[in-house]
Coordinates of C-alpha atoms and ligand atoms in Angstrom, one line a residue:
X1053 CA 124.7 111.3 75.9
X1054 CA 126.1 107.7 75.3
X1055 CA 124.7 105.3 77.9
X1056 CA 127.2 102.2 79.3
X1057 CA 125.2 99.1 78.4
X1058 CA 124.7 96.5 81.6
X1059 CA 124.6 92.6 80.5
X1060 CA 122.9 90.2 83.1
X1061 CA 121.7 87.1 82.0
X1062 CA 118.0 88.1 81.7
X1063 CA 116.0 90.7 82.9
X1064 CA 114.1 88.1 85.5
X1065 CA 117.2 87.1 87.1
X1066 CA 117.5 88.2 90.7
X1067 CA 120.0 87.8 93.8
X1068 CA 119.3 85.1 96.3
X1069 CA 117.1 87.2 98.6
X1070 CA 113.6 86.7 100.0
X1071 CA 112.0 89.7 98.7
X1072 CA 108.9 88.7 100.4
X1073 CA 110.0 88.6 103.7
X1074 CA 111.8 92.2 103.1
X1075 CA 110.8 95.4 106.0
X1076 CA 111.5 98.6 105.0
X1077 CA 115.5 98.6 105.5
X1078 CA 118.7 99.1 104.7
X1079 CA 120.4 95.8 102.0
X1080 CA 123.7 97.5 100.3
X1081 CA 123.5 96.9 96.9
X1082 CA 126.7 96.6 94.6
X1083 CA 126.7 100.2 92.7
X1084 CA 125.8 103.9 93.3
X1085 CA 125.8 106.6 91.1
X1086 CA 128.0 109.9 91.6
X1087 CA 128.5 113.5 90.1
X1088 CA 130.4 115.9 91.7
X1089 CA 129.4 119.8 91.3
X1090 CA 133.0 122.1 91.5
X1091 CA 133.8 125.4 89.7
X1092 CA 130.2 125.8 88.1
X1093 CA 130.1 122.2 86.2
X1094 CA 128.8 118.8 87.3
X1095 CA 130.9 116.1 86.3
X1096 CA 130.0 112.8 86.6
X1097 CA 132.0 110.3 88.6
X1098 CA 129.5 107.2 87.6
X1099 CA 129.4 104.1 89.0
X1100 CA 131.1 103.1 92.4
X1101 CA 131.6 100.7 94.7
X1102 CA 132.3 102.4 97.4
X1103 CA 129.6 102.4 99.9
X1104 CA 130.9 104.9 101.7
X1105 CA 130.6 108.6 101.4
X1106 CA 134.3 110.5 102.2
X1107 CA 133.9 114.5 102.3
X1108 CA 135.7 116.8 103.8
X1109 CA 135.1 117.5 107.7
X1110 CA 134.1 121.2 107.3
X1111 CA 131.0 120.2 104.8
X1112 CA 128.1 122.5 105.2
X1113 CA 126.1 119.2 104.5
X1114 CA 127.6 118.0 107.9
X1115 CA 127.1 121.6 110.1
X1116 CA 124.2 123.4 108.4
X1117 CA 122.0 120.7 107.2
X1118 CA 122.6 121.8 103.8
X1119 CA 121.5 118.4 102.3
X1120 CA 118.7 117.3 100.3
X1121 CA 117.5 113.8 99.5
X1122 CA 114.5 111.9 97.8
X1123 CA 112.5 108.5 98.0
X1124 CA 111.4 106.9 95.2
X1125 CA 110.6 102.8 93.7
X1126 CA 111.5 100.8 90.8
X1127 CA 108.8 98.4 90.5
X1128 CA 109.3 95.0 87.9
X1129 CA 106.4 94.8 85.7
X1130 CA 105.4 91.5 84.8
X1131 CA 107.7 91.4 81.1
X1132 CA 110.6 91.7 84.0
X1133 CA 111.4 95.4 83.1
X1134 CA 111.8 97.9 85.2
X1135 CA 109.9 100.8 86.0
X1136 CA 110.4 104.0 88.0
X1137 CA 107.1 106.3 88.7
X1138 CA 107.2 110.1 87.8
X1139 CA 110.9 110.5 88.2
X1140 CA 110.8 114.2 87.0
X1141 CA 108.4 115.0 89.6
X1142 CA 111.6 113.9 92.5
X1143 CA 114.0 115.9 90.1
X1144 CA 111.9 118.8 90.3
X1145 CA 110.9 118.5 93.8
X1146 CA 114.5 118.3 94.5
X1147 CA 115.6 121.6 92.7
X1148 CA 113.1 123.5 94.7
X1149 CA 114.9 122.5 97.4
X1150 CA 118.2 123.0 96.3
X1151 CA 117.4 126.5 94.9
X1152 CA 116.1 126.8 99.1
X1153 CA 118.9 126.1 100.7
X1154 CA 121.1 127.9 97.8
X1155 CA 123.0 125.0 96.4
X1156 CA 122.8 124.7 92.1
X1157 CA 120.4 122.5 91.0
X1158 CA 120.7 118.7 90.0
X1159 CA 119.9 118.8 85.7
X1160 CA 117.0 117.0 85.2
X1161 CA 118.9 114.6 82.1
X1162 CA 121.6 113.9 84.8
X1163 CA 118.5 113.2 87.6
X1164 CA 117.6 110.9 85.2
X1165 CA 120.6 109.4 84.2
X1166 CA 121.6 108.5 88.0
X1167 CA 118.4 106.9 88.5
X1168 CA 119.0 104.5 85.3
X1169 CA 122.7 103.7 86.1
X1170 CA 121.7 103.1 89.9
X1171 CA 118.7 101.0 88.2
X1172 CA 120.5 99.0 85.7
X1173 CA 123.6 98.1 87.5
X1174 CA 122.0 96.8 90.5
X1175 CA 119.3 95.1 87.9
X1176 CA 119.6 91.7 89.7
X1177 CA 118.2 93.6 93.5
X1178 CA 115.0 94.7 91.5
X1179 CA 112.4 92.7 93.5
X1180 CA 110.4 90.2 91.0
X1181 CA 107.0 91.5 90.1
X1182 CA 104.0 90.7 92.5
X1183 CA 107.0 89.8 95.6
X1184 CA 105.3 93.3 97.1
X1185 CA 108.7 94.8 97.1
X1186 CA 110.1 97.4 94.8
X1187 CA 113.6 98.5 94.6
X1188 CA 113.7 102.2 96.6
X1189 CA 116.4 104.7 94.9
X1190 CA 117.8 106.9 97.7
X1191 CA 118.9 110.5 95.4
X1192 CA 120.9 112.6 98.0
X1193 CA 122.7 116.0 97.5
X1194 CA 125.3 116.7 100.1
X1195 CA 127.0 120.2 100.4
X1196 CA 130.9 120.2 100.9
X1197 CA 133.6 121.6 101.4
X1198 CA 136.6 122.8 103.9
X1199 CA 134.6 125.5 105.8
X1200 CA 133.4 126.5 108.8
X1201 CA 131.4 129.8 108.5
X1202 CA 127.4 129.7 107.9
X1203 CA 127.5 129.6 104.4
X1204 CA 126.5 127.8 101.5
X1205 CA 128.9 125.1 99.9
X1206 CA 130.9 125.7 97.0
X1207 CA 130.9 122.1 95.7
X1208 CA 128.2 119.3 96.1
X1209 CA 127.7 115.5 95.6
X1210 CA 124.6 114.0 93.9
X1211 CA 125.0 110.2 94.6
X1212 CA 122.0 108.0 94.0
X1213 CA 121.8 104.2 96.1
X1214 CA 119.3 101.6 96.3
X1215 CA 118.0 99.3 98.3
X1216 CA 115.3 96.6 98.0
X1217 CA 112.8 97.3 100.1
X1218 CA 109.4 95.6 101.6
X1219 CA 106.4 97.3 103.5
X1220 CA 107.4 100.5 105.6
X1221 CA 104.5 100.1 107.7
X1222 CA 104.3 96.0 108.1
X1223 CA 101.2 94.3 107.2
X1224 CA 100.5 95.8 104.1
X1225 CA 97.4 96.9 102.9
X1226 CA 93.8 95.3 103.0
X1227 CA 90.8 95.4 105.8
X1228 CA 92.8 94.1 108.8
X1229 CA 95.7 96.3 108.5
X1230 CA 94.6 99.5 109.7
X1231 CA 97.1 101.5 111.5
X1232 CA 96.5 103.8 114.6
X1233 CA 98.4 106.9 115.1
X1234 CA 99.1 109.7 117.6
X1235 CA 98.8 113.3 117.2
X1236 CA 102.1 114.7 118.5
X1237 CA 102.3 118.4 120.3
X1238 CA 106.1 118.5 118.8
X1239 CA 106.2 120.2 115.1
X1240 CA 108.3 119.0 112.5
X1241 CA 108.1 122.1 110.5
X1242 CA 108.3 125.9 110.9
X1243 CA 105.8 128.0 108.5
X1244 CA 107.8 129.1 105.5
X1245 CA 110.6 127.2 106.6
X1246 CA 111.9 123.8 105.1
X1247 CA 108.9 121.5 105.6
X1248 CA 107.5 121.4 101.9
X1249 CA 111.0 120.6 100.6
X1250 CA 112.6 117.0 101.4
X1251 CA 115.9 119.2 103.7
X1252 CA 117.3 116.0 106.0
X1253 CA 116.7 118.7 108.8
X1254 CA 113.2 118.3 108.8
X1255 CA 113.9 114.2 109.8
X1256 CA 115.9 114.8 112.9
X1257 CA 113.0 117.1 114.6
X1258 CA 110.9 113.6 114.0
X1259 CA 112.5 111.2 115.6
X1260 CA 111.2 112.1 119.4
X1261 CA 107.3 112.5 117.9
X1262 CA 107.9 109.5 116.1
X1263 CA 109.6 107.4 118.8
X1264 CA 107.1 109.0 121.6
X1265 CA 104.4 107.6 119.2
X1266 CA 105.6 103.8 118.6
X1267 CA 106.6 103.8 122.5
X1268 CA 102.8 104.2 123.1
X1269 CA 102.1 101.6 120.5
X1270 CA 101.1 103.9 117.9
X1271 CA 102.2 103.2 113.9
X1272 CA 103.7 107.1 113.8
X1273 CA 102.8 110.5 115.1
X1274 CA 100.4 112.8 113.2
X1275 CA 101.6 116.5 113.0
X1276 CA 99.4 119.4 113.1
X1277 CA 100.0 122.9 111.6
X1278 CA 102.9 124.7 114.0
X1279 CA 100.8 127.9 113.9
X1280 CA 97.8 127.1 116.2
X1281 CA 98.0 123.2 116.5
X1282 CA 94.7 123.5 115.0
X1283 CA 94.8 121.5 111.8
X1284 CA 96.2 118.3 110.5
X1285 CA 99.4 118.2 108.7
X1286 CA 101.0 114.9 107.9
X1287 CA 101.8 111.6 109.2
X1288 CA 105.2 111.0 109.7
X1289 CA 106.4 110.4 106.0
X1290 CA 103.6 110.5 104.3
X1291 CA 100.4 112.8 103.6
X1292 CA 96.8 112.6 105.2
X1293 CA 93.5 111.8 103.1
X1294 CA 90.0 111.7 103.9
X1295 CA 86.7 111.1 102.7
X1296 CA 83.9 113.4 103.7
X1297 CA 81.2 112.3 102.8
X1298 CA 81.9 111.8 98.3
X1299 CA 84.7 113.8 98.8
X1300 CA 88.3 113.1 99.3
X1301 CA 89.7 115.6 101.4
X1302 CA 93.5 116.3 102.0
X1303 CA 95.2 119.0 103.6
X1304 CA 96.4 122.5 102.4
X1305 CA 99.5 123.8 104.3
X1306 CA 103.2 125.2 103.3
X1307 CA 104.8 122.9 105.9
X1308 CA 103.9 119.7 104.9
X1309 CA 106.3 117.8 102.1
X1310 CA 104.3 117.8 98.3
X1311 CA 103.7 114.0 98.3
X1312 CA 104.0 112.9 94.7
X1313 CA 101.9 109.9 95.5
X1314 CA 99.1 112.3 97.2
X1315 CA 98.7 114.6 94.1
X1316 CA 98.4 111.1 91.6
X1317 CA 96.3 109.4 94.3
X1318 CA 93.9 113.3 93.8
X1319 CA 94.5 112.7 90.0
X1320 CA 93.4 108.7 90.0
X1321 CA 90.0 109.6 91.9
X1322 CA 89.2 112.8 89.8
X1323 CA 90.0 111.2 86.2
X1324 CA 89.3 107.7 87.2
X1325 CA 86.6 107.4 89.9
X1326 CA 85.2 111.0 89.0
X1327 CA 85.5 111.5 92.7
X1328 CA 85.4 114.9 93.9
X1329 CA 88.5 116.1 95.3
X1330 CA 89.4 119.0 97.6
X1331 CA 92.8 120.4 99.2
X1332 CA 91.8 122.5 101.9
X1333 CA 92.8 122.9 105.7
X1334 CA 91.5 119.9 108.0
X1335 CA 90.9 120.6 111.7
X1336 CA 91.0 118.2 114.0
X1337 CA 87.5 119.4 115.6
X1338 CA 86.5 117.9 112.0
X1339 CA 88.0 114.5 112.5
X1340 CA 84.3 113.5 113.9
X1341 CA 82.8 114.3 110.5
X1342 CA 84.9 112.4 108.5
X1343 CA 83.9 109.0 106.9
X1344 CA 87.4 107.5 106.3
X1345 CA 90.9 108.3 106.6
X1346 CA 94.4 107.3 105.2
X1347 CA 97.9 108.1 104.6
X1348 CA 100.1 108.0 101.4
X1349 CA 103.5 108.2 100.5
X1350 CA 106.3 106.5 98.4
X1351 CA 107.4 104.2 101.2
X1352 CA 103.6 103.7 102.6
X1353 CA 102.2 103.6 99.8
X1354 CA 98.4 103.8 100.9
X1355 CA 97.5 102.9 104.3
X1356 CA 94.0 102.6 106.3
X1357 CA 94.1 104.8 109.3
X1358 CA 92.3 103.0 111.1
X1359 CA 92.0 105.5 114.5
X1360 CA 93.8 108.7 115.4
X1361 CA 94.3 109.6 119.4
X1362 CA 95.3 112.9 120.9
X1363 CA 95.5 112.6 125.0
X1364 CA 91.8 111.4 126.0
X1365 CA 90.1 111.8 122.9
X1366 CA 89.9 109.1 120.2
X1367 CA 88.4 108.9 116.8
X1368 CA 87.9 105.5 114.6
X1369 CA 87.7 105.2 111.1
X1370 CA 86.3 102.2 109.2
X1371 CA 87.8 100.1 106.2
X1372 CA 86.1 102.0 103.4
X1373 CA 86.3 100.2 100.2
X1374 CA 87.5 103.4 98.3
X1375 CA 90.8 103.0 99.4
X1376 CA 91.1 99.5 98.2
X1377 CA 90.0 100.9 95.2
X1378 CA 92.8 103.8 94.8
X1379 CA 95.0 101.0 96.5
X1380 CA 94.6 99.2 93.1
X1381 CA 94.6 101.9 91.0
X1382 CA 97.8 103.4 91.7
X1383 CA 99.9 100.1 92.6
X1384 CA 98.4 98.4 89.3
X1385 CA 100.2 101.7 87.2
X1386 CA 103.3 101.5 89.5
X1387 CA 104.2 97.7 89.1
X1388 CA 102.6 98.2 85.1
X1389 CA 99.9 96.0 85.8
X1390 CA 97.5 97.9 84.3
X1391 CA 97.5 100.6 81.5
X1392 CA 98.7 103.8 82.7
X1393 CA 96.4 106.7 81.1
X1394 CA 98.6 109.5 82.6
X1395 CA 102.0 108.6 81.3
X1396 CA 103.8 108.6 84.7
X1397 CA 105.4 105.2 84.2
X1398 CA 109.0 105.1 83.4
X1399 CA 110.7 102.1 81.9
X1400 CA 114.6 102.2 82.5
X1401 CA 115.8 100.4 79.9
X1402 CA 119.6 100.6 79.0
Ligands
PLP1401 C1 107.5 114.1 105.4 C2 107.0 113.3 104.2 N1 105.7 113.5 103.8 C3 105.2 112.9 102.8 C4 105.9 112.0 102.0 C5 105.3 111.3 100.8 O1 105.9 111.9 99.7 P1 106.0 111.1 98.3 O2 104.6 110.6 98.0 O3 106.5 112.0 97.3 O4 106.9 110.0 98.6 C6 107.2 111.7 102.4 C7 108.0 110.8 101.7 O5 108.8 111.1 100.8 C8 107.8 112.4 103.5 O6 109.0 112.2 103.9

């Protein structure tokens, strides 16, 4: 497949924006990539302008939820390229879903391909190296159609937008930025419903536990399993960990979204640290047991938990130097910083 070639003056050059200063929001970039699925074929649109999406009233996307979407960064390395982290990993992620909610899926080469073209034409928004922002690439698959009974589409959009981005939970990451966060009595998920695939459904039903939380003056709400409200899920949009004792310890459920950052963050202390690692259910009647805890996710990267609350009780978890040490790990083969002995970086080049 022939690639369009992007020309910008060098690959350091960047719009006039303070990417240090950047939160975890919304700055439209120039381009997005499109491909439209209708009568059995994608066809690609490729780049537009238009920031905008126009379809048609009836769209399941719009009535049913039938919409998928994923969160991934472009990071600069320091020779000023850029690199994406285990894109296949979002591609596939996004096909389970897709094959879910019975929509075709997304080829992997045209995954790819909207991910470079997003990339390359909006080249000057990549956020320099070591500014602690990467550029976040917004995939989203969108069901439409004129319709109105409860059934899948017959066409669907991929379109793929960026945005710089900064530190979704502010502070960053080191000893005195440990967040606290509040188990919430409101499930996000249903067992064997939509919860391990990234469906935009599973978003709305977060809004109240995450707003109840931050109301409180809590970081996000921490979701246990919606069977028995027994074990720890996630935190908001990203996974739990925990060390007990050598171990690092992250829950097993069907409900919870497959974190792509959790399973490297498992892989980086088993093949690198020689950590032992286990995925296995969590209650919370073991919180007291635990020696550390944290979350992970694209957008949060790694964070400290630094205390959990539910009603009266309270548990507090120190700084523990292991996540500083996973912190580095995984960051340093994100923004190419250091060698990457699995293969998951991704240079973009055109
Ligand atoms: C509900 C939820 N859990 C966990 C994660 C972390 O997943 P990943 O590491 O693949 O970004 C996300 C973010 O994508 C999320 O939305």
């Amino acid at each position: 497949m022939q690639k369009p070639r992007y020309y910008f003056l060098d690959n350091r050059s960047t719009v006039n924006v303070d990417f240090s200063k950047l939160g975890f929001d919304y700055l439209a970039c120039p381009y997005r990539f499109e491909a439209v699925f209708e009568h059995g074929v994608w066809r690609v649109r490729g780049m537009i302008e238009d920031g905008t999406v126009h379809v048609p009233e009836g769209s399941q996307c719009l009535h049913y939820g039938q919409q998928l979407f994923e969160g991934m960064k472009v990071n600069r390395g320091p020779d000023g390229r850029p690199y994406a982290f285990r894109p296949l990993e979002n591609a596939r992620r996004l096909n389970e879903g897709a094959r879910l909610l019975q929509g075709p899926e997304v080829p992997e080469a045209l995954f790819l391909r909207g991910i470079e073209e997003a990339t390359l034409a909006n080249l000057p928004y990549l956020p320099p190296h070591g500014s602690g922002a990467a550029l976040y690439l917004r995939p989203m698959y969108l069901g439409i159609g004129d319709n109105v009974g409860v059934k899948p589409a017959s066409r669907y959009l991929f379109r793929v937008f960026v945005s710089p981005v900064g530190p979704y939970y502010r502070g960053g990451f080191g000893p005195d930025q440990g967040k606290s966060f509040m188990i919430s009595r409101l499930d996000r998920a249903a067992p064997h419903g939509t919860g391990h695939i990234k469906a935009g459904g599973n978003y709305a039903s977060s809004f109240k536990p995450g707003a109840d939380a931050k109301a409180a003056g809590f970081a996000d709400a921490l979701y246990l399993d919606p069977v028995e409200h027994r074990y720890i899920e996630e935190i908001g949009a990203a996974n739990f960990l925990a060390f007990k004792g050598d171990t690092l310890v992250t829950p097993d459920s069907g409900s919870i979204l497959r974190s792509i950052t959790r399973v490297s963050v498992l892989e980086i202390a088993a093949a690198i640290f020689k950590w032992p690692v286990e995925e296995r259910k969590i209650a919370v009647d073991e919180l007291d047991a635990l020696a550390a805890a944290a979350c992970c996710g694209t957008a949060a990267v790694l964070v400290w938990v630094a205390s959990i609350v539910d009603g009266e009780r309270r548990w507090e978890f120190p700084f523990d130097e292991r996540w500083h040490q996973l912190y580095e790990a995984l960051t340093g083969i994100q923004t190419a910083s250091r060698e990457d002995p699995f293969g998951w970086r991704y240079e973009i080049t055109d």
